[in-house]
Every structure is written in C-alpha cells, then in structure tokens.
GROMACS .gro file of C-alpha atoms in nm:
model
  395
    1UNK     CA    1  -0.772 -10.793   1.414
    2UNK     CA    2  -0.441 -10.702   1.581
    3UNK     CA    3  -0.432 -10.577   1.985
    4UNK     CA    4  -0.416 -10.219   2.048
    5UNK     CA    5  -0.041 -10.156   2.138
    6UNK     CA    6   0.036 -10.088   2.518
    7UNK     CA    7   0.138  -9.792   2.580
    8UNK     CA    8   0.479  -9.733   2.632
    9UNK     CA    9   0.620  -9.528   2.953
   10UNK     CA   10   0.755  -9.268   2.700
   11UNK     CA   11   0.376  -9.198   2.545
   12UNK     CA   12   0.275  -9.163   2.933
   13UNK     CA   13   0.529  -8.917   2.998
   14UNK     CA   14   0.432  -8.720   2.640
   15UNK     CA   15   0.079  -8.697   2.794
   16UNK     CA   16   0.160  -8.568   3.084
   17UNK     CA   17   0.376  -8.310   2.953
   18UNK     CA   18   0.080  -8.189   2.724
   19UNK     CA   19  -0.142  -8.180   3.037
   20UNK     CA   20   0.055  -7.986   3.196
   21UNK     CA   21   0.168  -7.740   2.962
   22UNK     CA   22  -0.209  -7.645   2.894
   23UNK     CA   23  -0.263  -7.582   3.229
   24UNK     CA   24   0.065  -7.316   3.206
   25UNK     CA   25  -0.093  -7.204   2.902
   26UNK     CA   26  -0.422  -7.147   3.062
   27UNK     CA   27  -0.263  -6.925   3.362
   28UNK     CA   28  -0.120  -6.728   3.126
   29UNK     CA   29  -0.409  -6.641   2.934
   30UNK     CA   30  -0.585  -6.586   3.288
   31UNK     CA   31  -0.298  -6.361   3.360
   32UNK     CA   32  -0.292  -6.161   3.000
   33UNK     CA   33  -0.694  -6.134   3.013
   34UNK     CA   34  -0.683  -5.980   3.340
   35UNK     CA   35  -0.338  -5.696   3.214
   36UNK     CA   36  -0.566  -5.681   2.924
   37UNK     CA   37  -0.881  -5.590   3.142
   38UNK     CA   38  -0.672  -5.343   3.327
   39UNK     CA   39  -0.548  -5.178   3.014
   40UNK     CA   40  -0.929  -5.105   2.875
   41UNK     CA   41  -1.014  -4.971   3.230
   42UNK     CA   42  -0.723  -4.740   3.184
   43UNK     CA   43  -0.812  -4.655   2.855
   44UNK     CA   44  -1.165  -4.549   2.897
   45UNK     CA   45  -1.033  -4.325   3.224
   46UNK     CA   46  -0.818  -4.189   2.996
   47UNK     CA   47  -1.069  -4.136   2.701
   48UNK     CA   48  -1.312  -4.019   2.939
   49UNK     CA   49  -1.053  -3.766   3.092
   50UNK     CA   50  -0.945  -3.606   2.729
   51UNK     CA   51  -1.343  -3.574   2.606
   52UNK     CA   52  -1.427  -3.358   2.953
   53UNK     CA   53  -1.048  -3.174   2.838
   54UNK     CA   54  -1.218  -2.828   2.650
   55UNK     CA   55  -0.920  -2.676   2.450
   56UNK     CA   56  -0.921  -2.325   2.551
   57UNK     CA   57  -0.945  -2.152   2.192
   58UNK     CA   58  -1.307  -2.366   2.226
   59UNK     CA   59  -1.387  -2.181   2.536
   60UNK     CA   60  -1.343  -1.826   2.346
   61UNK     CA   61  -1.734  -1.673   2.306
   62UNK     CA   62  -1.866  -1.750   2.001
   63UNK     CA   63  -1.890  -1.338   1.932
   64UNK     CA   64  -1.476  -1.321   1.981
   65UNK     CA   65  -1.416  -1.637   1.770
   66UNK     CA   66  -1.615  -1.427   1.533
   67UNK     CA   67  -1.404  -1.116   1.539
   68UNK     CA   68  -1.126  -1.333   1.469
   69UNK     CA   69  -1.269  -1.450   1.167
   70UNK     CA   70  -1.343  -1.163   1.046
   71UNK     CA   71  -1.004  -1.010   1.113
   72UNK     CA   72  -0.859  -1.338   0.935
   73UNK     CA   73  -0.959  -1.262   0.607
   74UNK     CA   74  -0.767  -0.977   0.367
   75UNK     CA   75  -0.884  -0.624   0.431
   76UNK     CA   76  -1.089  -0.484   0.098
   77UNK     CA   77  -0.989  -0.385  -0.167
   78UNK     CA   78  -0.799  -0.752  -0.160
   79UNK     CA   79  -1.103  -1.001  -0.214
   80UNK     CA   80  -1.019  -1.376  -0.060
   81UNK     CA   81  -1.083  -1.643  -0.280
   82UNK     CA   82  -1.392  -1.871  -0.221
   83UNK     CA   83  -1.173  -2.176  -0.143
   84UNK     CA   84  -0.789  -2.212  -0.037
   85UNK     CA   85  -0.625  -2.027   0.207
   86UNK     CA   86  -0.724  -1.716   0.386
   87UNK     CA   87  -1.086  -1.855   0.250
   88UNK     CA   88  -1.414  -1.813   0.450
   89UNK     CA   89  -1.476  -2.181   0.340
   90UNK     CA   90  -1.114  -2.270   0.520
   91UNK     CA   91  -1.251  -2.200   0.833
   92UNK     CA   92  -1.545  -2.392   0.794
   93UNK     CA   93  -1.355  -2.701   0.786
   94UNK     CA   94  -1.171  -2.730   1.126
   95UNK     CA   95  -1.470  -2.853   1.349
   96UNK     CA   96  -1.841  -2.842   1.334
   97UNK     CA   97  -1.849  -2.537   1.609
   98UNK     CA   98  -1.618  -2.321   1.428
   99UNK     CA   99  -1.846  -2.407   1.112
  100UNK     CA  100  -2.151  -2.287   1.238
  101UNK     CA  101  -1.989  -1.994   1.394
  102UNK     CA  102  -1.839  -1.915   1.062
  103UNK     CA  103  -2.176  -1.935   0.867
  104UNK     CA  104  -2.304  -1.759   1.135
  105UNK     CA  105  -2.052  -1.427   1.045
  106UNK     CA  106  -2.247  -1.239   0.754
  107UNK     CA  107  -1.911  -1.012   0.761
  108UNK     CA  108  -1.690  -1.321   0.587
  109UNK     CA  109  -1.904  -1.359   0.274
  110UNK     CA  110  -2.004  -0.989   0.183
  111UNK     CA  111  -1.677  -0.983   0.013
  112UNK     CA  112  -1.591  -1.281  -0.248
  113UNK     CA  113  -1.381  -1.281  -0.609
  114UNK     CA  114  -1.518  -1.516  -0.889
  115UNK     CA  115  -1.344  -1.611  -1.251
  116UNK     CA  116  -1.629  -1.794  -1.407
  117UNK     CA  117  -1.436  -1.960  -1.740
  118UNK     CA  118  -1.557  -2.304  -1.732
  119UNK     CA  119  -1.930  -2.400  -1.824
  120UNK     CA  120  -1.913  -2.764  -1.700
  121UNK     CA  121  -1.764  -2.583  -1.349
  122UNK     CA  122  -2.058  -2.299  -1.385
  123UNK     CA  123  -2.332  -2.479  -1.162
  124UNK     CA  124  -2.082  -2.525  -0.845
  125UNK     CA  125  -1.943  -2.193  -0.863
  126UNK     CA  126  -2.324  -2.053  -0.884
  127UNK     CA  127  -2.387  -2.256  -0.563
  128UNK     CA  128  -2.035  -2.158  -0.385
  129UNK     CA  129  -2.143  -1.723  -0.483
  130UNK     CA  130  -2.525  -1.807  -0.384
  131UNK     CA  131  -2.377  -1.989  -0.013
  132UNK     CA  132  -2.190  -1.662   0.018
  133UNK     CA  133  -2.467  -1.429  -0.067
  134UNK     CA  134  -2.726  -1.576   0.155
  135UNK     CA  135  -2.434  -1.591   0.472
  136UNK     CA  136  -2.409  -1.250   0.428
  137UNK     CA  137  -2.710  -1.113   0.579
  138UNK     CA  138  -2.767  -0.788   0.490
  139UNK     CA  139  -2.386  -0.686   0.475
  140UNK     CA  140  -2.320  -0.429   0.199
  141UNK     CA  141  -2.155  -0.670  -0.038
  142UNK     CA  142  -1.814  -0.653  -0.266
  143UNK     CA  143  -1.801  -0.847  -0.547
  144UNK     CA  144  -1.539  -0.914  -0.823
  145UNK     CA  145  -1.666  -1.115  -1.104
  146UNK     CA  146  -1.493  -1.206  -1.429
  147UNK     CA  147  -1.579  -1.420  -1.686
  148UNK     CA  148  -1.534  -1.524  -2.091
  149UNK     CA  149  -1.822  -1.696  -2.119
  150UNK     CA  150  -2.094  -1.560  -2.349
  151UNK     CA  151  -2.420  -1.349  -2.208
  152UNK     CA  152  -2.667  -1.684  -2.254
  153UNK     CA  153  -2.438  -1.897  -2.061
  154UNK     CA  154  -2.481  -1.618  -1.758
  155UNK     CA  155  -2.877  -1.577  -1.728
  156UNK     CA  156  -2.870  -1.696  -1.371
  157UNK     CA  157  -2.529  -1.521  -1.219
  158UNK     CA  158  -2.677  -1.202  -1.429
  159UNK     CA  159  -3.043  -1.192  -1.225
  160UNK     CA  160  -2.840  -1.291  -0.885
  161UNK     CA  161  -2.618  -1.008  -0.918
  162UNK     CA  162  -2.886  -0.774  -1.038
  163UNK     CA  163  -3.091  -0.903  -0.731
  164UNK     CA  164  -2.859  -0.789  -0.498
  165UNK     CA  165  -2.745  -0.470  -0.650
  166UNK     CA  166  -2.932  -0.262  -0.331
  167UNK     CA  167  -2.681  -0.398  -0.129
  168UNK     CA  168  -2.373  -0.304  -0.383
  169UNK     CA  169  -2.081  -0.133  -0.185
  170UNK     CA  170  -1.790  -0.235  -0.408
  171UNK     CA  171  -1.833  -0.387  -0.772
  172UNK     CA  172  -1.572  -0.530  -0.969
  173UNK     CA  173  -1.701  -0.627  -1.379
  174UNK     CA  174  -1.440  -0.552  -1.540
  175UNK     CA  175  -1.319  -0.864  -1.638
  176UNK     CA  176  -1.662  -0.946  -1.733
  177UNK     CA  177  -1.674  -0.673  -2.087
  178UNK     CA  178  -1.984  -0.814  -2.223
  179UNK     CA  179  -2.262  -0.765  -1.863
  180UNK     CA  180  -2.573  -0.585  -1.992
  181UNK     CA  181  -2.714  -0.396  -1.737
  182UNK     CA  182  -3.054  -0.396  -1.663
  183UNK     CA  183  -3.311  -0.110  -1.814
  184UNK     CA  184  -3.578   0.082  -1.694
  185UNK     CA  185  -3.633   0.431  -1.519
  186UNK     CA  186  -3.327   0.462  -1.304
  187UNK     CA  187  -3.072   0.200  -1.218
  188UNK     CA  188  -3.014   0.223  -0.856
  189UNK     CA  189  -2.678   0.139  -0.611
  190UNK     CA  190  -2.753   0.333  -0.290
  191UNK     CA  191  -2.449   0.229  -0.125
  192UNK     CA  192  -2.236   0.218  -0.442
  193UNK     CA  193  -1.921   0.366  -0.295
  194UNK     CA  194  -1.656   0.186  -0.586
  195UNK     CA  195  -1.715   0.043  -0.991
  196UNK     CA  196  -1.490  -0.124  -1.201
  197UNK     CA  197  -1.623  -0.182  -1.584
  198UNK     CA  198  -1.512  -0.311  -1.919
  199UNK     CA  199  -1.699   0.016  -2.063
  200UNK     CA  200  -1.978   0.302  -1.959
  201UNK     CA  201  -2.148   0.199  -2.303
  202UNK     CA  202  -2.395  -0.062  -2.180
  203UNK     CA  203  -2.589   0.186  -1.948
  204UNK     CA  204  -2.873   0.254  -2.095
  205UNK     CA  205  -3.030   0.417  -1.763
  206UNK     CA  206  -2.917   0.686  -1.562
  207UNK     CA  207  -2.700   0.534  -1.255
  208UNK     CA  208  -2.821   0.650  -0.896
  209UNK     CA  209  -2.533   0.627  -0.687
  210UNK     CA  210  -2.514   0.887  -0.472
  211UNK     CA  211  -2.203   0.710  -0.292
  212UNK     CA  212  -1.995   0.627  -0.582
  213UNK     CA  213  -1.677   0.832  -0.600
  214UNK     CA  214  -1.419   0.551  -0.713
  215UNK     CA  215  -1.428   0.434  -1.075
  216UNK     CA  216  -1.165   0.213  -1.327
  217UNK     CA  217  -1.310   0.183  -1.667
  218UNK     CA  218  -1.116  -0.076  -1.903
  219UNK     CA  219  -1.209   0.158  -2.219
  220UNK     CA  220  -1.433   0.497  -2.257
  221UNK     CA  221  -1.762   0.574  -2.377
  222UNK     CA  222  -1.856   0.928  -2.422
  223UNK     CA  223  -2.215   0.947  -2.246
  224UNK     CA  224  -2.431   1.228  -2.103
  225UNK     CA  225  -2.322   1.349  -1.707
  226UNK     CA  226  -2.652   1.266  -1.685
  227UNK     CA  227  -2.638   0.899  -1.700
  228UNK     CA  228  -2.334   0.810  -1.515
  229UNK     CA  229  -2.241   1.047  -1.187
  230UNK     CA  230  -1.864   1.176  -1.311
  231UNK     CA  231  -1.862   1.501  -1.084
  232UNK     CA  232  -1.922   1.280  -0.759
  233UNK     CA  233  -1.570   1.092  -0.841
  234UNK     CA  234  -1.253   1.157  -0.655
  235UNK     CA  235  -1.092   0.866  -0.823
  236UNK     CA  236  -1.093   0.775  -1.204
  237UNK     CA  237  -0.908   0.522  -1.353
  238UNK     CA  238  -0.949   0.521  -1.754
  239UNK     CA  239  -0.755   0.233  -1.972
  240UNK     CA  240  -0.825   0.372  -2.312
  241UNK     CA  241  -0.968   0.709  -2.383
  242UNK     CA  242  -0.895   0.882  -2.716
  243UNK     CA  243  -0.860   1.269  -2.733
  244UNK     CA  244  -1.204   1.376  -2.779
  245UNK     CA  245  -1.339   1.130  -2.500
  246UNK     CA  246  -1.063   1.307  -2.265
  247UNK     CA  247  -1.195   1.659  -2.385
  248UNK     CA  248  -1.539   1.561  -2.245
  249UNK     CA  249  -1.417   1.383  -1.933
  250UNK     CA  250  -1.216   1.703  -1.796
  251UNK     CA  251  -1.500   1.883  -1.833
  252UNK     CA  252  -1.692   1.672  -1.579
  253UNK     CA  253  -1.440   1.582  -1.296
  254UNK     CA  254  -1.505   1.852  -1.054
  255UNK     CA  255  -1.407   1.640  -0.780
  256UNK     CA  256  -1.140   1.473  -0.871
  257UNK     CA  257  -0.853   1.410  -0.654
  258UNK     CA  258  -0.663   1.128  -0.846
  259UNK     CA  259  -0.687   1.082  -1.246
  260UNK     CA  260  -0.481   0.817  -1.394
  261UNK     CA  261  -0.554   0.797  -1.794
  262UNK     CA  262  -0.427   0.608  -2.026
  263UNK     CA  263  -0.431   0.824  -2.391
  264UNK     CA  264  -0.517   0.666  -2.732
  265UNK     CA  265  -0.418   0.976  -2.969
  266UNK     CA  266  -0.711   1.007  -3.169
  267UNK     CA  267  -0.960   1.267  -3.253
  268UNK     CA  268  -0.923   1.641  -3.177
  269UNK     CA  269  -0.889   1.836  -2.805
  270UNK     CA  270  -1.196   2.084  -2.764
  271UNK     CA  271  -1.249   2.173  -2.421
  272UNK     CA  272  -1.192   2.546  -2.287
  273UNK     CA  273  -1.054   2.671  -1.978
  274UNK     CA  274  -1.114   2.389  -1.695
  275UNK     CA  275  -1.026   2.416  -1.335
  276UNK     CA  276  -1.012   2.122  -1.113
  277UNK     CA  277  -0.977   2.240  -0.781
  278UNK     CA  278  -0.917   1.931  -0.596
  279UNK     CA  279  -0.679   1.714  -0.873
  280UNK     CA  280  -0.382   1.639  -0.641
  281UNK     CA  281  -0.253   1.381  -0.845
  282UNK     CA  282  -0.285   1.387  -1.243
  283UNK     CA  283  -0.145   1.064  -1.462
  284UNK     CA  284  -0.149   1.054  -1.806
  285UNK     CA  285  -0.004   0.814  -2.001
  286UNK     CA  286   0.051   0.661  -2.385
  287UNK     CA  287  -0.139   0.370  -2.432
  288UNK     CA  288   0.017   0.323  -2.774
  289UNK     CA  289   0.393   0.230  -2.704
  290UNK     CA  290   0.497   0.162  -3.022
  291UNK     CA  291   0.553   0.415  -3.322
  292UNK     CA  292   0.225   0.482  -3.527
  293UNK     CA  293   0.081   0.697  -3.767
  294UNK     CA  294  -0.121   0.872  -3.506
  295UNK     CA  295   0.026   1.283  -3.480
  296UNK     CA  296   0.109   1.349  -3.121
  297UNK     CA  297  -0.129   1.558  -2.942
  298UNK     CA  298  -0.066   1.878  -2.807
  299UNK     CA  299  -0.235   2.115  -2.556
  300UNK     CA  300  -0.321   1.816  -2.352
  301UNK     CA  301  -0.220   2.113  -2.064
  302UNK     CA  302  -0.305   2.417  -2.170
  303UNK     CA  303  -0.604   2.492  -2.062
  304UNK     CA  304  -0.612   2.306  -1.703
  305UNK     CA  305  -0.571   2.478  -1.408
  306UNK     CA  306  -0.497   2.259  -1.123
  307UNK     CA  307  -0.452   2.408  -0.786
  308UNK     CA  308  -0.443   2.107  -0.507
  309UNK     CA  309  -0.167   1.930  -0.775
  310UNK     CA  310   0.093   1.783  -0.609
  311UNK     CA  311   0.205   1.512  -0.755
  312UNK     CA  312   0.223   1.493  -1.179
  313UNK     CA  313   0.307   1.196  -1.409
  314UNK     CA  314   0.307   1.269  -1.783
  315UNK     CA  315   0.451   1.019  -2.057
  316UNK     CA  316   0.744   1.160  -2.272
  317UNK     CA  317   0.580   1.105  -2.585
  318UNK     CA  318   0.285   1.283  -2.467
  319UNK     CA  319   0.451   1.632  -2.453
  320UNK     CA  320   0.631   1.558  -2.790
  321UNK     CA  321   0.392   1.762  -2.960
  322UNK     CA  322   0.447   2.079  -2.778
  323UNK     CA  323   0.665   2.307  -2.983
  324UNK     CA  324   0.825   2.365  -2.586
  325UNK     CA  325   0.738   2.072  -2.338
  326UNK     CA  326   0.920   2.276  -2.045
  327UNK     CA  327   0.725   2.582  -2.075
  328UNK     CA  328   0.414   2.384  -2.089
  329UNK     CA  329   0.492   2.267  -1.733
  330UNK     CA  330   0.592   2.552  -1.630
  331UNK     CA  331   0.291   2.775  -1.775
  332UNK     CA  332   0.071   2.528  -1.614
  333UNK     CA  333   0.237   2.567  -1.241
  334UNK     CA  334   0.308   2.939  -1.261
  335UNK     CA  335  -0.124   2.919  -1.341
  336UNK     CA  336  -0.222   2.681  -1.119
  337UNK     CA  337  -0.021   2.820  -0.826
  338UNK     CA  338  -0.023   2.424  -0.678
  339UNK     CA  339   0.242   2.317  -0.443
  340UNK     CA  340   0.418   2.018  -0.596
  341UNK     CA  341   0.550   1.717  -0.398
  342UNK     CA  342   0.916   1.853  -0.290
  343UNK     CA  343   1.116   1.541  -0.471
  344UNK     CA  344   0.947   1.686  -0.781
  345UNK     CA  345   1.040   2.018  -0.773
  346UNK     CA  346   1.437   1.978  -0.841
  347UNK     CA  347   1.388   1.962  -1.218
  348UNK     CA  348   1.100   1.997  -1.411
  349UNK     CA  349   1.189   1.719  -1.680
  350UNK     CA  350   1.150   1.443  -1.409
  351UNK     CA  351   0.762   1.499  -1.442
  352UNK     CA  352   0.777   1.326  -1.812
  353UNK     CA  353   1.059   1.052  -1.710
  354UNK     CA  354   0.962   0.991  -1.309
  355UNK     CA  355   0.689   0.661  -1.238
  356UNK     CA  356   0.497   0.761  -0.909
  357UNK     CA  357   0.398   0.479  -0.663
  358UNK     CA  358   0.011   0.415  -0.723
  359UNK     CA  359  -0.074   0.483  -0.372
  360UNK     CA  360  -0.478   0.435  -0.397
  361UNK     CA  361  -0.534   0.096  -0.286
  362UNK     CA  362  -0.868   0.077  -0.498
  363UNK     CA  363  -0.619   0.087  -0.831
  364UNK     CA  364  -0.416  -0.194  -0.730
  365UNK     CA  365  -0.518  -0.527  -0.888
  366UNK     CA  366  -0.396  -0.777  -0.565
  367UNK     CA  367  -0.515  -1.080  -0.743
  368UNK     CA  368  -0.233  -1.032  -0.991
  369UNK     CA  369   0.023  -0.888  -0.757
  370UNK     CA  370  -0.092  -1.229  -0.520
  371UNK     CA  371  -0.040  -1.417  -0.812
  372UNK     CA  372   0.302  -1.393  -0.886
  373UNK     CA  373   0.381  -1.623  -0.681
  374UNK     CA  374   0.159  -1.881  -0.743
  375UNK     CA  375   0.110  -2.092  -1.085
  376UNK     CA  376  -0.191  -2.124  -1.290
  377UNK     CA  377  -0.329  -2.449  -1.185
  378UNK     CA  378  -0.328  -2.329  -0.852
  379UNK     CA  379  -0.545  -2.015  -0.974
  380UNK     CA  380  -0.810  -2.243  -1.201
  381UNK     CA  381  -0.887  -2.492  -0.833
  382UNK     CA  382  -0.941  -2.225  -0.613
  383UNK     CA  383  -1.276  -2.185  -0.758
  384UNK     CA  384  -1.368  -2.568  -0.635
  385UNK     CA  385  -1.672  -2.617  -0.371
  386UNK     CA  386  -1.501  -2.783   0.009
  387UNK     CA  387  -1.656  -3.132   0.020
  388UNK     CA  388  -1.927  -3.127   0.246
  389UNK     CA  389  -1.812  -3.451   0.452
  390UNK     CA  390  -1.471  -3.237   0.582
  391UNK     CA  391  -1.640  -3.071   0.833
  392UNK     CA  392  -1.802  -3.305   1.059
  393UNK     CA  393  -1.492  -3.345   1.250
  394UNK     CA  394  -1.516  -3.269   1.643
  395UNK     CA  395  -1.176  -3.185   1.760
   0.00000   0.00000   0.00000
C-alpha cells in the first residue's frame, strides 16, 4: 500500500481559503436573517395597521347602506335582472357585510324579471325566484315571468306564484300565453295595482282587484264585466281585438284615461252612443299591415263622445272606410267639445299620419328597449345563480 501524499503548501492555502470564506458566508447569512427579521416585524406593523384601517363607505349605518341599495336598482316599471349588473345578487358579492345587509333589504327582491326557456336550467332559476321571494318580506311584489315551456313542466313556479298572489302589486304573464289560473269562488289580488296577459280567456273566476287600473292584454277575449274589473282601468293596452270585441270593450271603459288598441277588422260594430269622460288619449291602430280581404271598418267614431281627449292617434287605413274621414274627426270634436293637444290642432289630417310618444311608462317594454344594445348570449346568462363561494371575501 502506497503513503498518503503530503500535502502540498498550495492544498494548505486551498483550505484555508474555504475556511475562511464560510465564515464570510456565515456573517452574511447572520446579517440577511436579521434585515429579514426586521422586514416581518415591519410587515406585521403594517398588516396590523391596514386591518384596524375601516374604509369609510364600511362605517355608513347599515340602514343608509340600505337606502343605497335600494336606490341602486332601476325604478319599476324597469325590472333588474336576477344576475348581472344593476342585480340585487351584484351586490351580494362585494363583501360578506354588504351581503347580509343586502339580504337583509326585502325592498331589492320584491321586484325580479324571469325568462324560463330552458328545462335543464328550470331547477336554478326556481331557487334564484324562491331566494328572492323569501328576501322580500312582506313587500308587495312585481313580477315579470315568461316562459315557452309547456304547463307540466311549470307545476312548481305555477303554485309559487299562485302562493304569493296576496302580495301581487305588479304582474307581468304575458310572455307566459299558456298560465291557467287557479279556480274557485273569487280569485283575489288586493293590491293588484298593474296586469299584463297573453289573454282574459283563462279566468274562469271573477278577479277581485279592487286596485287594478293598468292592463296590456297580448289578444282579447270577450268576457262578462263581471269577471274581470274593466271600468276600474285608466290604462288599457289591447294587441289584437277584432271589431265586435272592441264594440264590447267601449262599452265598459268608464275610466279610461289612455286606450291604445290594436284593430283586427273582423266582425261587425254594435255599440250605441258611449261617452268616456275621462279618455285623454285614444290610439287605435291596424294590426293587419298588409292588404287583405278583410272590408275596412267604418264608424269606429261615430258614436264616441270623448270630452277629456287631448291627444288622438288613428291609423290611415282605419278611416278608409268612411265615405268622409275629415268630417268624421271633425263630427267627433265639434261633439265631444275636448280640447286637443295644441301641435294637433293645425290640421286635422295629422291625427291619421302623426305617431305620439307613448308616454305611460307601464306600456313601455324596457327589457327590449335595454336590449338593443346587448346580444343574445348575454340575455340567455343573466338568468345564472352567483356562485356561492364569491362572497366570502372581507375587503
């Protein structure tokens, strides 16, 4: 076996070098522990000093925050969408206090739109209008519901709605042409004050609503006054209404201040003299805008007497019938004795050419106006449930 080597002044020298660049090393990690020791301390201070920080929106009482709320969402007749923007549900996902004080507002869910089109979607939109329903206390409740799914697939929205139907201010089924209503002695909306429906046919039961006095029906059903309240209206919105059905509905509007109808010219006029003393402003329209067999009616005026009118919108083709459309008019002013809106009065022709500005909010669809500048995909999520793990943020 050989001798171990000597070592050499050179491998001496390489030792010592090693030594004493550990100890260097070893002051320098002394040195970088302790500006790393000082950095947590200042960190913590610093953590500690930002959680005792309260923003000052936080410090707001939970009764102004809200106000706020409530004041955030669209003013009715414009429903908010359950999910989106300018949603109740939005505000439930910017920290958990501004959560509970948003579940805690019955005001921001007694007023919700739903377009129930999808079964598989069905169960989480049920859940979403239930949420809303149950957060709204006992607010007087606006609801817009439309749907194309069949009667079967709707058991459960059908007995919700008709559970709540005491606490009915504004409802909105008109996009929903197949609802059967419920029947029995009476059906009964005490605080009814606005209806939208597909049709008047499925009431089988005379409506209570001694509030209602706003109605838009999609197509009309003659029925007796007594089952549905038409001399309480002051608004009346009718799609499609054929000549006999309009016959019978002048005879019942005794309160009318707007009427907007939309003629199908069918059947035969038979109605006698009829004043409506209120009728300020008086719409009627062709719903057929394309030539037809169909004669055109005539004497849609003559026997109305309208005293409050002011403002009068009749389509062209509606007056074609009269053997002299201007005398019409002017038989039915020089009768009525009604002041007419002044930018009306320069020429009487303007009242079958002239489109008046719908000025009753309750009329306006603002889902479709709001729409216009949105696309359809948009429109089919905003139905979607917020997940439940976006609120448990703190700041």
């Amino acid at each position: 076996m050989a001798p171990p080597a000597l070592d050499t002044s050179r491998e001496r020298a390489a030792r010592a070098a090693d030594r004493s660049r550990i100890a260097d090393i070893e002051a320098q990690l002394l040195e970088l522990e302790r500006s790393l020791s000082s950095l947590k301390e200042e960190r913590d201070t610093i953590r500690a000093r930002l959680a005792a920080y309260t923003y000052p929106v936080l410090t707001l009482p939970n009764e102004t925050v809200s106000e706020i709320f409530v004041h955030f969402l669209p003013a009715f007749p414009r429903y908010p969408q359950p999910i989106g923007l300018l949603s109740p549900y939005l505000l439930c996902q910017i920290c958990r206090k501004w959560r509970d004080i948003a579940f805690s507002t019955p005001a921001l869910w007694s007023v919700m739109s739903l377009s129930l089109n999808k079964v598989e979607r069905l169960p989480q939109q049920l859940r979403c209008l239930k949420t809303a329903i149950e957060c709204s206390g006992s607010c007087r409740l606006s609801l817009k519901l439309g749907t194309r799914l069949s009667n079967s697939q709707l058991v459960e929205l059908r007995r919700m709605l008709i559970d709540h139907f005491h606490r009915m201010e504004y409802l909105d089924l008109s996009l929903w042409p197949l609802f059967k209503f419920p029947t029995g002695a009476e059906l009964s909306l005490p605080f009814l004050r606005g209806l939208k429906l597909a049709s008047v046919g499925e009431l089988a039961t005379p409506l209570v609503a001694p509030l209602l006095q706003h109605a838009v029906l999609q197509s009309f059903d003659i029925l007796p006054s007594s089952i549905f309240p038409w001399y309480q209206l002051t608004v009346i919105d009718v799609h499609w209404i054929d000549l006999d059905e309009y016959s019978y509905l002048m005879n019942q509007l005794v309160n009318v201040v707007y009427c907007q109808l939309r003629i199908y010219p069918t059947g035969n006029l038979s109605f006698g003299d009829v004043t409506l003393a209120h009728l300020e402003t008086f719409i009627l329209e062709n719903h057929i805008h394309y030539p037809t067999s169909h004669s055109t009616p005539s004497g849609l005026l003559a026997t109305l007497t309208l005293p409050a009118l002011r403002r009068l919108q009749i389509t062209k083709t509606l007056l074609a019938g009269e053997a002299d459309p201007i005398n019409s008019l002017a038989s039915l002013f020089a009768r009525s004795g009604c002041k007419l809106h002044p930018k009306y009065q320069e020429t009487w022709t303007s009242f079958m050419f002239h489109s008046l500005d719908i000025t009753e909010p309750f009329l306006i669809d603002w889902e479709d106006v709001e729409s216009s500048d949105s696309d359809d995909e948009s429109d089919e999520d905003s139905d979607d449930e917020p997940e439940s793990d976006s609120t448990d943020s703190e700041d």
